[in-house]
Coordinates of C-alpha atoms and ligand atoms in Angstrom, one line a residue:
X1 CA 1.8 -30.0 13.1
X2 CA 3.3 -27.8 10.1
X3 CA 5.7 -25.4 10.9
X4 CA 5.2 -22.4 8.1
X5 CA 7.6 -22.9 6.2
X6 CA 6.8 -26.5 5.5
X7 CA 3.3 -25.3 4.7
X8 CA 4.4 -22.9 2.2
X9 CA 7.4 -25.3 0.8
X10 CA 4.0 -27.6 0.2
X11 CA 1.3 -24.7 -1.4
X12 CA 4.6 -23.8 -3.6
X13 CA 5.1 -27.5 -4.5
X14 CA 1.4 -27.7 -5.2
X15 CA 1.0 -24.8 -7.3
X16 CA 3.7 -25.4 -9.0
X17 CA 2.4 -29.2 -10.0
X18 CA -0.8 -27.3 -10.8
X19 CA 1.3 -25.4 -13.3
X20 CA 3.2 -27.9 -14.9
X21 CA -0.2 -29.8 -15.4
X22 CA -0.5 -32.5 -12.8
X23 CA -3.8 -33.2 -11.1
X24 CA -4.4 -30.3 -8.5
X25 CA -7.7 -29.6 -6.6
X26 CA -8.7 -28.2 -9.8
X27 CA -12.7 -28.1 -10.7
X28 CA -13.6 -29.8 -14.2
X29 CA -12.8 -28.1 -17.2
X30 CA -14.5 -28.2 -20.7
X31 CA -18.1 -26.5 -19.4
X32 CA -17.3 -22.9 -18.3
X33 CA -17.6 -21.5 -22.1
X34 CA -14.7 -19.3 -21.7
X35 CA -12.2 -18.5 -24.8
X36 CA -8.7 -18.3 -24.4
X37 CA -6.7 -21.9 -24.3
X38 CA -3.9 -22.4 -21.6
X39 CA -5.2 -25.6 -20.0
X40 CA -5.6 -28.8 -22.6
X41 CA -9.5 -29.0 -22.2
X42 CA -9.1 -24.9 -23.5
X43 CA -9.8 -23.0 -20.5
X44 CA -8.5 -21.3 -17.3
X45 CA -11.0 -22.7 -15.0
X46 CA -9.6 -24.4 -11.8
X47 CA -6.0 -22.1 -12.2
X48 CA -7.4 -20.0 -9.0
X49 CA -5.6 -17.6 -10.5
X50 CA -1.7 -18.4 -10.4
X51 CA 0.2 -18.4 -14.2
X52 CA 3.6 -18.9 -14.9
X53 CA 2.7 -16.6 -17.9
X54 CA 1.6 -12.8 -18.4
X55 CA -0.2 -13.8 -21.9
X56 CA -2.6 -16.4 -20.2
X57 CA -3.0 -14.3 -16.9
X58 CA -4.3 -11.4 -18.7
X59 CA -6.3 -14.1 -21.6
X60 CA -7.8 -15.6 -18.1
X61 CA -8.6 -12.3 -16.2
X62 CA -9.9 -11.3 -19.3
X63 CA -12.4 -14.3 -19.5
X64 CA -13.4 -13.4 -15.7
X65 CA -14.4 -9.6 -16.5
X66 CA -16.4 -11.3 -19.4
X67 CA -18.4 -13.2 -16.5
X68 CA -18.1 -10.5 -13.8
X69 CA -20.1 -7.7 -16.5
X70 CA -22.9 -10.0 -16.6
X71 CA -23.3 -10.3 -12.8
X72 CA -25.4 -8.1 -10.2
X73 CA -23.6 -5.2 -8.0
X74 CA -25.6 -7.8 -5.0
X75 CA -23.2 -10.5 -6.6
X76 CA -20.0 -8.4 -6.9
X77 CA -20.6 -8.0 -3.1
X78 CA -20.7 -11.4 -2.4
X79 CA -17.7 -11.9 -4.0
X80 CA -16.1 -9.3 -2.0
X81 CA -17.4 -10.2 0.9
X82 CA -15.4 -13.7 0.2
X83 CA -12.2 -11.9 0.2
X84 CA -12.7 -9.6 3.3
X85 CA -14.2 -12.8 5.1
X86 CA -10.6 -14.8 4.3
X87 CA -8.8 -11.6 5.3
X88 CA -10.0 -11.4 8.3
X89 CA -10.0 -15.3 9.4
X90 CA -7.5 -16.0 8.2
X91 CA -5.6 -13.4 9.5
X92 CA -3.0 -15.2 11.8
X93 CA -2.2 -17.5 9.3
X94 CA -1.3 -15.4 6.3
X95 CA 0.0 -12.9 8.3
X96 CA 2.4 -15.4 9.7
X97 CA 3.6 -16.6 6.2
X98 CA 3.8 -12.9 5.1
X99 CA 6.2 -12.6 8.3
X100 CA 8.0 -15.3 7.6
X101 CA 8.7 -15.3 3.5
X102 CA 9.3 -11.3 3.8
X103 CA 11.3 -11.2 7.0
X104 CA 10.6 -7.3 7.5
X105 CA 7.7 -5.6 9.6
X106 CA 6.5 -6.4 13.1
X107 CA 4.2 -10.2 13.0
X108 CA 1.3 -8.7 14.8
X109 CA 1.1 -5.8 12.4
X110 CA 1.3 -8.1 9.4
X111 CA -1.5 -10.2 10.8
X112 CA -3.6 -6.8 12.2
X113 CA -2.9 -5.1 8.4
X114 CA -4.6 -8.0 7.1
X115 CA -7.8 -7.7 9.4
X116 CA -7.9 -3.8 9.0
X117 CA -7.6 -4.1 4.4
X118 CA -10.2 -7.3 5.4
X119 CA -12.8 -4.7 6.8
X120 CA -12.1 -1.3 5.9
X121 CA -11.3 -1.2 2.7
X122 CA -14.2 0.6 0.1
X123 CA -16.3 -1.5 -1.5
X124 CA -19.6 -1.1 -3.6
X125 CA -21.0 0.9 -1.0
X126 CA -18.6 3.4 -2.7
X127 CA -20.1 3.2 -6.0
X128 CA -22.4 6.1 -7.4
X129 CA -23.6 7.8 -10.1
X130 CA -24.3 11.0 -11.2
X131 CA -27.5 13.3 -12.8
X132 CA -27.8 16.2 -14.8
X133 CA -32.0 17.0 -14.8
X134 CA -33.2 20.1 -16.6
X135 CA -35.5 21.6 -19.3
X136 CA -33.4 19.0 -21.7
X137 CA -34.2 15.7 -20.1
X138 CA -31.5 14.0 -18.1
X139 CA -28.3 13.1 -18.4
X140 CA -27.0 9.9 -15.9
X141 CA -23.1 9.7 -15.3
X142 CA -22.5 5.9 -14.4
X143 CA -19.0 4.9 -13.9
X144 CA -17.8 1.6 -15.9
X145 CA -14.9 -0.3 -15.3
X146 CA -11.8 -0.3 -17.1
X147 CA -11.3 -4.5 -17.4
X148 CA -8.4 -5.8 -16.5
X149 CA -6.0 -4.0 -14.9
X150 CA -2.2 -4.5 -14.4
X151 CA -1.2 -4.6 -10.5
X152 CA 2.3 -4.5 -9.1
X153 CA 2.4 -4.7 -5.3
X154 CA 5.3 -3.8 -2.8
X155 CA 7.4 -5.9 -0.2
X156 CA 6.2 -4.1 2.4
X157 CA 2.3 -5.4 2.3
X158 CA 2.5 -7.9 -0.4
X159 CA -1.2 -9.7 0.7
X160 CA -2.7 -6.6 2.4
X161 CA -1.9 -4.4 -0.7
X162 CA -3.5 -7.5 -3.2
X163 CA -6.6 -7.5 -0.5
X164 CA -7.5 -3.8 -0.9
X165 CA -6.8 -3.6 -4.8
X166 CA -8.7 -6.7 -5.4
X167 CA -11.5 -5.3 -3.0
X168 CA -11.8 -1.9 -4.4
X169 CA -11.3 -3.3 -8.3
X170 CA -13.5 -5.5 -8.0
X171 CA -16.2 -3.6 -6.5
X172 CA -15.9 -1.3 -9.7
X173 CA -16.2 -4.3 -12.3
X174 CA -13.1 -4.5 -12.9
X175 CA -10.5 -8.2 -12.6
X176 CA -6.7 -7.8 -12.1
X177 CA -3.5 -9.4 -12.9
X178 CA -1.1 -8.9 -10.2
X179 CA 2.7 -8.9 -10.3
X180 CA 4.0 -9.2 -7.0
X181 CA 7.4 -8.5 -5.6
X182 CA 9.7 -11.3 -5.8
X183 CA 10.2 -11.8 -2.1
X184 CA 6.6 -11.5 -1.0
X185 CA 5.5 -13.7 -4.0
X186 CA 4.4 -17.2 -2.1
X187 CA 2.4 -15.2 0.6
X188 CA 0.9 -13.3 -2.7
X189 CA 0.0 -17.0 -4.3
X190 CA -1.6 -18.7 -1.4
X191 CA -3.7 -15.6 -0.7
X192 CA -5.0 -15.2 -4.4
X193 CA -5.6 -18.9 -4.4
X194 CA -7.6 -18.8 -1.9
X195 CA -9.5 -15.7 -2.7
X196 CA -10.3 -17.6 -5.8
X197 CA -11.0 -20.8 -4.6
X198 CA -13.8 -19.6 -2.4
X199 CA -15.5 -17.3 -5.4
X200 CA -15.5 -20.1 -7.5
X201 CA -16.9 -22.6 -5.5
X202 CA -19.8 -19.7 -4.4
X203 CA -20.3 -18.3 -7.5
X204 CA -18.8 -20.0 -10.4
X205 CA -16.8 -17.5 -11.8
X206 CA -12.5 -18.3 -11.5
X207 CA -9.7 -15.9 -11.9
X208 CA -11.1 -12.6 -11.0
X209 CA -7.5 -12.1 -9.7
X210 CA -4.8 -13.0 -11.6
X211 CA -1.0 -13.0 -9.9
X212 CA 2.2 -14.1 -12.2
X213 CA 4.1 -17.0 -9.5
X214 CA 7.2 -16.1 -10.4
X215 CA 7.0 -12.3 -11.1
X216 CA 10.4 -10.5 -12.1
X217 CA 11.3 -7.1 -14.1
X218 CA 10.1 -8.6 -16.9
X219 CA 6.9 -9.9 -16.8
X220 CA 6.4 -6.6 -14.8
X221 CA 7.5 -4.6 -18.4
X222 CA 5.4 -7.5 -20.3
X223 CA 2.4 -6.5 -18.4
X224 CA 2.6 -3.0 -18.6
X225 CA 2.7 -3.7 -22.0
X226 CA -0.2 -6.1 -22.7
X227 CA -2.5 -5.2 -25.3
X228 CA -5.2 -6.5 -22.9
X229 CA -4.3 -4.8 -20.3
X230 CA -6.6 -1.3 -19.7
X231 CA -5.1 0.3 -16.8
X232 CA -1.8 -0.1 -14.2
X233 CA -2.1 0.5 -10.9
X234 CA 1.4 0.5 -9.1
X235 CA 2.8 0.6 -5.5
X236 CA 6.1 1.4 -4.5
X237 CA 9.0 3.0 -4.8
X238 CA 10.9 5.4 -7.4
X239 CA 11.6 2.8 -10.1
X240 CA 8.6 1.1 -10.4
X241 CA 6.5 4.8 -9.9
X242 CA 9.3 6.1 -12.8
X243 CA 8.5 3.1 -15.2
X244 CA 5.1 3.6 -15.0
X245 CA 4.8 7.3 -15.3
X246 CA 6.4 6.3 -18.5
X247 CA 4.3 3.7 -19.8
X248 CA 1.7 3.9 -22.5
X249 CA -0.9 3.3 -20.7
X250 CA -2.8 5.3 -18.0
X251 CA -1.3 4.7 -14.6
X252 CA -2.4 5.1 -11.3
X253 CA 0.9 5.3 -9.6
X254 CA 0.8 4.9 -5.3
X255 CA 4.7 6.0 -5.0
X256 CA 7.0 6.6 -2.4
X257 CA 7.5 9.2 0.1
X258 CA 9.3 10.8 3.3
X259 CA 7.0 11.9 6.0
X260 CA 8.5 15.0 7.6
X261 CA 6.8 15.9 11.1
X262 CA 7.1 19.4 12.4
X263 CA 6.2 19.7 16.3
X264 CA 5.9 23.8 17.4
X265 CA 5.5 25.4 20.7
X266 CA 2.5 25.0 21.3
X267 CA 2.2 21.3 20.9
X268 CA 1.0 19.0 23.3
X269 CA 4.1 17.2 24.2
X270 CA 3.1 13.9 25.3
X271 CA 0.9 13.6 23.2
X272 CA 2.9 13.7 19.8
X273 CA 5.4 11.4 21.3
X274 CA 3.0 8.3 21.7
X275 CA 1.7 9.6 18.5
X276 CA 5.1 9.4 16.5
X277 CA 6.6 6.7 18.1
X278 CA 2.5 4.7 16.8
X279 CA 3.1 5.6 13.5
X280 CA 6.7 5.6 13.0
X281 CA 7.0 2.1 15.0
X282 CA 4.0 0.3 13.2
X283 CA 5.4 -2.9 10.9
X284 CA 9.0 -1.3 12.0
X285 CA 8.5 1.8 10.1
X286 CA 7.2 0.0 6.9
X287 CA 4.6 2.3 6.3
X288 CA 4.7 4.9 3.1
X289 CA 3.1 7.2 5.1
X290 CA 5.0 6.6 8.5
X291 CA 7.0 9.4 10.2
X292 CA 10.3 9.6 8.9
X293 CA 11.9 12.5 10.0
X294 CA 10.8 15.2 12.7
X295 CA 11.5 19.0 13.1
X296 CA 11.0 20.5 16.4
X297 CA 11.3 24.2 17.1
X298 CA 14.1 24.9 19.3
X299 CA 12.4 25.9 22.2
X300 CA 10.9 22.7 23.2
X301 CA 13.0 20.7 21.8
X302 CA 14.9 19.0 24.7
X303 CA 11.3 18.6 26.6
X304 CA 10.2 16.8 23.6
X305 CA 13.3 14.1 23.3
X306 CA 12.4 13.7 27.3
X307 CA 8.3 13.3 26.1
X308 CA 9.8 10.4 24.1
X309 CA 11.5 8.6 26.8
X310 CA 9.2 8.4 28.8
X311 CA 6.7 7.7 26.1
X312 CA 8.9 4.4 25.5
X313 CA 10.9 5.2 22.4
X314 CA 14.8 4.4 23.7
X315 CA 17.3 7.6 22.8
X316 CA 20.9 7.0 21.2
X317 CA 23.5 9.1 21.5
X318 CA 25.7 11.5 18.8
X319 CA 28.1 8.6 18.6
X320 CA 25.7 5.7 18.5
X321 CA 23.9 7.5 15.7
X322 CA 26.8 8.1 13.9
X323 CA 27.4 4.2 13.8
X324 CA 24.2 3.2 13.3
X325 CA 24.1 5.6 10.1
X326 CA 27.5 3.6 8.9
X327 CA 25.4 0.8 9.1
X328 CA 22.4 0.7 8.4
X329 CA 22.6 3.6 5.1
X330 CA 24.6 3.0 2.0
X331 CA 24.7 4.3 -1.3
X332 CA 23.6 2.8 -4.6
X333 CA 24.5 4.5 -8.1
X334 CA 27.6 6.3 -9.8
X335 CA 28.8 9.9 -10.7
X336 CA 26.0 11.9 -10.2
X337 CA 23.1 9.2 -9.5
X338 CA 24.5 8.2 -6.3
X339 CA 22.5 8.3 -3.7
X340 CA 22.2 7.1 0.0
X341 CA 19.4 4.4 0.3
X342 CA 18.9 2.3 3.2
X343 CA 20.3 -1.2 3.6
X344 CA 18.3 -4.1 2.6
X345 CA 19.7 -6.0 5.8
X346 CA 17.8 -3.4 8.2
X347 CA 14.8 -2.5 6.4
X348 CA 12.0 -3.3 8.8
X349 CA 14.0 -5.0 11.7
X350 CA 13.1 -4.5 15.2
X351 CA 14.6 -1.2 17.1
X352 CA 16.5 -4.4 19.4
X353 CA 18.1 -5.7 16.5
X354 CA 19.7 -2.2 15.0
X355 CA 20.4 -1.3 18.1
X356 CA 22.5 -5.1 18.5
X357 CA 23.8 -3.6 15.4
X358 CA 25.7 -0.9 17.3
X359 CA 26.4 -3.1 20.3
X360 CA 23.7 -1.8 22.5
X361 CA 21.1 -4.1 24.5
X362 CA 18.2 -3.1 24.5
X363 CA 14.5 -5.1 25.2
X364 CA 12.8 -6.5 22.5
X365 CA 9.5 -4.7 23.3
X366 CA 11.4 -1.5 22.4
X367 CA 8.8 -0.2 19.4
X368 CA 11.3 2.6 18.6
X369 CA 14.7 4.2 18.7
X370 CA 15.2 7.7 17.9
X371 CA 18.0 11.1 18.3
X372 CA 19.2 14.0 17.7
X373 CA 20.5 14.7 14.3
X374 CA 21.5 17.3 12.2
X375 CA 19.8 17.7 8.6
X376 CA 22.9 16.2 6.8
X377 CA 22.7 13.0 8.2
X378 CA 21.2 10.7 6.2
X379 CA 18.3 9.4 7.4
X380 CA 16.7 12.8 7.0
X381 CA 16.3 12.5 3.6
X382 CA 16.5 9.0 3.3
X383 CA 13.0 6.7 3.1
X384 CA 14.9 4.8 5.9
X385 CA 11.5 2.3 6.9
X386 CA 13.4 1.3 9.6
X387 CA 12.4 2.0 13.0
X388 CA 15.2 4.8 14.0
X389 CA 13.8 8.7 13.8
X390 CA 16.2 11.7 13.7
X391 CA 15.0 15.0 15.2
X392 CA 16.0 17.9 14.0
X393 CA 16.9 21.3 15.6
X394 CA 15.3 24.3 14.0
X395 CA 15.4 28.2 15.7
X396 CA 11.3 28.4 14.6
X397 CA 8.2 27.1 13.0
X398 CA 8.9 29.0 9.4
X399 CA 12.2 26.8 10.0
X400 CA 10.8 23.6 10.1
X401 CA 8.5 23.6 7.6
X402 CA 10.5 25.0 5.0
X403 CA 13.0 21.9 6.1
X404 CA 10.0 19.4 6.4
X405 CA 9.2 20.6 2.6
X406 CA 12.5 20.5 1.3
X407 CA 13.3 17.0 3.1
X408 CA 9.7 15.5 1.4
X409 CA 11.3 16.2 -1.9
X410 CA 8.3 17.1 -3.9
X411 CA 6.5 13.8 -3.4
X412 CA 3.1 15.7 -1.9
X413 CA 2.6 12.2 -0.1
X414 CA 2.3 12.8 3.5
X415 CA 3.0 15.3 6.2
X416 CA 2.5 15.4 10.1
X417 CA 2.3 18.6 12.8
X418 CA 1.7 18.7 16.0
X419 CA 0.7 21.9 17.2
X420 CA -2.7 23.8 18.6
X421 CA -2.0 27.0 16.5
X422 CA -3.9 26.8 13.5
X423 CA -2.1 29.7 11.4
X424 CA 1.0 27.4 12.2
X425 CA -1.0 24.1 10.7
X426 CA -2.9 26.4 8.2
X427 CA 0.8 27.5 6.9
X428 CA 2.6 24.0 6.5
X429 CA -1.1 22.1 4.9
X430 CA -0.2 25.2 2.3
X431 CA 3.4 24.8 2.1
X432 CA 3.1 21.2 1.6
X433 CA 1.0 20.5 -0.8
X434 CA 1.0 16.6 0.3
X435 CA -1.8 14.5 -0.3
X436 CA -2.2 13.5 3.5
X437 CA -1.7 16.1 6.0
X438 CA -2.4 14.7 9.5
X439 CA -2.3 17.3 12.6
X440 CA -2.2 16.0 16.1
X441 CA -2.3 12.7 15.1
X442 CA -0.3 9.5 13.9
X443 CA 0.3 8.8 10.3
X444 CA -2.3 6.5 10.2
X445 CA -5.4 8.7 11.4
X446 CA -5.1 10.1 7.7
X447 CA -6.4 6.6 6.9
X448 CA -9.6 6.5 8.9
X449 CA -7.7 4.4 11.5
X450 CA -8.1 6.3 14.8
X451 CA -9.1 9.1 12.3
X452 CA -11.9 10.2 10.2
X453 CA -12.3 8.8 6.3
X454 CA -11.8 5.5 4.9
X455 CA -8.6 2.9 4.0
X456 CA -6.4 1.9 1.1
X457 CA -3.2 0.6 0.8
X458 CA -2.5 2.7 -2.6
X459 CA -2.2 6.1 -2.0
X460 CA -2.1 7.5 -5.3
X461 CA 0.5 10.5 -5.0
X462 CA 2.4 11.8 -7.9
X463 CA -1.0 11.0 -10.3
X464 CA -3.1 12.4 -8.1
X465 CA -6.0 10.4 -7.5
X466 CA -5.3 10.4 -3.5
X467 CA -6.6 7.1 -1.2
X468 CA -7.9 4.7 -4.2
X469 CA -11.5 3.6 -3.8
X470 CA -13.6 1.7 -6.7
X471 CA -14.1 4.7 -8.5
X472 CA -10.7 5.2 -8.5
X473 CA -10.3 2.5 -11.0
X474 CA -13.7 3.6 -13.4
X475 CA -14.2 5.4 -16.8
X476 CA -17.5 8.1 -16.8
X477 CA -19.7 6.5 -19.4
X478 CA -22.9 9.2 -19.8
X479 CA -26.6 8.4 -20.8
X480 CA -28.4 11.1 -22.1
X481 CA -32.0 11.1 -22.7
X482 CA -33.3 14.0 -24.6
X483 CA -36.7 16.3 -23.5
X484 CA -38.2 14.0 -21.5
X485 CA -38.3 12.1 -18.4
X486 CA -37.4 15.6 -15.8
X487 CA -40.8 15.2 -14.4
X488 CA -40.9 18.2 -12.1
X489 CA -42.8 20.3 -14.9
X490 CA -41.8 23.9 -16.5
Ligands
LIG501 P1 10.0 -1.4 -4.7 O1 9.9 -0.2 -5.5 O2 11.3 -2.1 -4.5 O3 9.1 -2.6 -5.4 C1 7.7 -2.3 -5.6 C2 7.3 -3.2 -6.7 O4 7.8 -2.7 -8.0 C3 7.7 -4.7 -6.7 O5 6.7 -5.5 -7.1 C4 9.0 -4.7 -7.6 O6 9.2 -5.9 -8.1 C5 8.5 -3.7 -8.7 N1 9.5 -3.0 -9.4 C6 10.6 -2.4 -8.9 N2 11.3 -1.7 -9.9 C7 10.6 -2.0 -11.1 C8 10.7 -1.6 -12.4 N3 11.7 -0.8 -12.9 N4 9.8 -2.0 -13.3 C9 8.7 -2.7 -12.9 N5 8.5 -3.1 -11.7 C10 9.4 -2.7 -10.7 O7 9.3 -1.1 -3.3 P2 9.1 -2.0 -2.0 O8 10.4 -2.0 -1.2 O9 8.5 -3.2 -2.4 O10 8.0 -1.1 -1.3 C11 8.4 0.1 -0.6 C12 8.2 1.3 -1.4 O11 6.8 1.4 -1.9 C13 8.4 2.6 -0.6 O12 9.1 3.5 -1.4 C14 7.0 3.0 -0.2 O13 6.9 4.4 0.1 C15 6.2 2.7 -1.4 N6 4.8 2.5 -1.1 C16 3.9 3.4 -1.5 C17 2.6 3.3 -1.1 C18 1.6 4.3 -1.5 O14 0.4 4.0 -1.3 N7 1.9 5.4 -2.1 C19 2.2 2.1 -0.4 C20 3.1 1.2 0.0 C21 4.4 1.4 -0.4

């Protein structure tokens, strides 16, 4: 039997052959009508979607929107349905490889995010239009798709975050070229491929998702660039969320955040431990929307560390913190760009192995470690997506939110209180201004997982567009018809 790595050392090899032109398991060319030239015969049928090249990723994707506009919303379900359906079964599997290429996050998270994009994510059901009746006739608002978009996807989720886009973008007419981070880029290949394999041999139509194999800053710039490229659609952090606010083009921008969590008086205890230590713990803190930093008034604040304990988070000491902190945060920049980020060597470890860090044992099944910090140290402002939580000491709740919205530094992504006084919750959704505001829950409520409302991956943030759905990726197209047609009389 393969181990993983051998079986993505052999989908690599294969691809790759693929690309440099040897026989693959490529259909026949020459018969698909399609325009742009990358393979000899002239077409980008049997590519499943993996280019060495932006130019004939976008020329193919742009083919496939060509065949996708001339097929039924019944068929852009089907096609869907293809790509949840491999999401789902195929869960272990691709989870697994994500595990093992990224080497971050928590393997049955991996495999259970997979699942969740596979069958949660918005699809045509989503799409709608509008009417306008009245003594003028009607006007009908219908909501067209862009083409091909330009898709950059994070470490963190590289297949889940491709799975939702390509679900929701799709659903809305749209095909995609994806360039995924380098170190999740084989997991990102094997999915697409297969995605693509299984539309084409259902419904003849190849390359509805594009993915660049060997993605890098450039081709990144190259696609943001690309004449045929009508939208960007971008998750992850501040440099990537930067360069596209600054692109020509429109951007839909899923950036990065800092969760604060304020916990008041009147909280019930117990129940915001197990409900920070679930969202702060899932994929080892991986999350964008994941609890990062928590401010509890001061008058239940040593009752709360205890509500963690014994809610199964393990507590470090002053000193311990203070060492994991030299660790596990260092800074990046000069003169006055430097900045504490966290280190790429603990980014979504265990809590055992940052805690082996420090020279304390602790069991694997630990889910998360956590202290007592003052605001200063750095993990308070730092998106550490590691599995260690400061708390924070604050004389009230005017306190902590004015800390939790300072310490979120104006990225109106997501906040957390727990609390059962609703001037107190009232105050900090104000204060806040975030685009998910979760009270008496864990991060992931705000995403219809134990919560109400639906899924995405790409939380739109500083462009404003919120949890993406299809018609997140549309353009209003109106149809009026003048004086007639309103048939409800005078
Ligand atoms: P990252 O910023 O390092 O990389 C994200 C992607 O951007 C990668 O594909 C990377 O290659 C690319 N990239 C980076 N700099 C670029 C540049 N200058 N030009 C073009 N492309 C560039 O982030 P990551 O570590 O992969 O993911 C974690 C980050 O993503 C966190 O900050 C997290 O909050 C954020 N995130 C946000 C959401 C959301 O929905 N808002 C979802 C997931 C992750």
């Amino acid at each position: 039997m393969q181990t993983t790595e051998q079986l993505i050392r052999n989908v690599v090899q294969q691809v790759l052959a693929e690309l440099n032109g040897q026989p693959g398991s490529g259909a026949a060319h020459g018969d698909c009508g399609c325009h742009s030239k990358a393979n000899a015969c002239g077409c980008h049928r049997g590519r499943f979607g993996v280019f060495d090249n932006v130019d004939d990723a976008v020329a193919a994707a742009t083919d496939a929107f060509e065949q996708l506009s001339e097929r039924s919303l019944e068929e852009r379900k089907r096609i869907i349905d293809h790509i949840r359906r491999i999401s789902i079964e195929q869960c272990v599997e691709l989870g697994t490889m994500e595990m093992e290429e990224t080497k971050i996050g928590r393997l049955a998270h991996k495999i259970e995010k997979l699942k969740t994009l596979g069958e949660h994510t918005p699809g045509v059901e989503f799409m709608r239009s509008e009417v306008f009746s009245g003594d003028h006739g009607l006007a009908v608002i219908e909501h067209a798709p862009f083409g091909v978009i330009g898709v950059i996807t994070p470490v963190t989720h590289s297949l889940p975050t491709i799975t939702g886009n390509a679900v929701s973008m799709i659903a809305s007419g749209n095909t995609l070229v994806v360039n995924p981070h380098p170190s999740g880029k084989r997991v990102a290949v094997e999915g697409v491929r297969r995605f693509n394999q299984a539309i084409y041999r259902d419904l003849g139509i190849d390359n509805l998702i594009c993915l660049l194999a060997e993605p890098t800053l450039e081709s990144a710039d190259a696609l943001f660039n690309h004449r045929g490229v009508k939208l960007i659609c971008v998750t992850g952090g501040p440099a990537v969320a930067k360069a596209a606010l600054q692109s020509s083009k429109r951007a839909i921008v899923a950036g990065p955040g800092n969760p604060p969590v304020v916990v008041d008086e009147t909280a019930d205890l117990d129940r915001a431990a197990r409900c920070i230590i679930q969202g702060a713990a899932y994929d080892n803190n991986l999350l964008c929307i994941a609890e990062k930093e928590v401010f509890v008034v001061a008058e239940v604040f040593d009752r709360m560390l205890a509500a963690m304990e014994k809610a199964g988070a393990v507590r470090l000491s002053a000193r311990e913190i203070d060492a994991l902190t030299a660790k596990a945060i260092t800074s990046v920049g000069e003169g006055q760009h430097k900045h504490d980020v966290a280190h790429k060597d603990f980014i979504g470890q265990d809590a055992a192995v940052l805690a082996a860090a420090i020279g304390k044992q602790i069991s694997p099944q630990v889910e998360l470690i956590f202290g007592e910090t003052d605001e200063h140290n750095p993990f308070v402002p730092v998106e550490q997506m590691m599995p260690f939580l400061p708390f924070v000491r604050v004389k009230d709740v005017d306190e902590a939110i004015e800390k939790a919205k300072y310490y979120e530094h104006g990225f109106r992504h997501t906040s957390m209180i727990h609390s059962n006084n609703v001037r107190n919750m009232t105050r900090m959704g104000r204060a806040m201004d975030t685009t998910l505001f979760v009270k008496n829950g864990p991060c992931m409520a705000s995403l219809g997982l134990g919560g109400e409302g639906y899924l995405s991956f790409s939380i739109a943030t500083p462009t404003g567009e919120g949890v993406t759905t299809p018609l997140t990726f549309t353009r209003e197209r109106r149809c009026s018809l003048i004086d007639d047609l309103r048939i409800l009389g005078k």
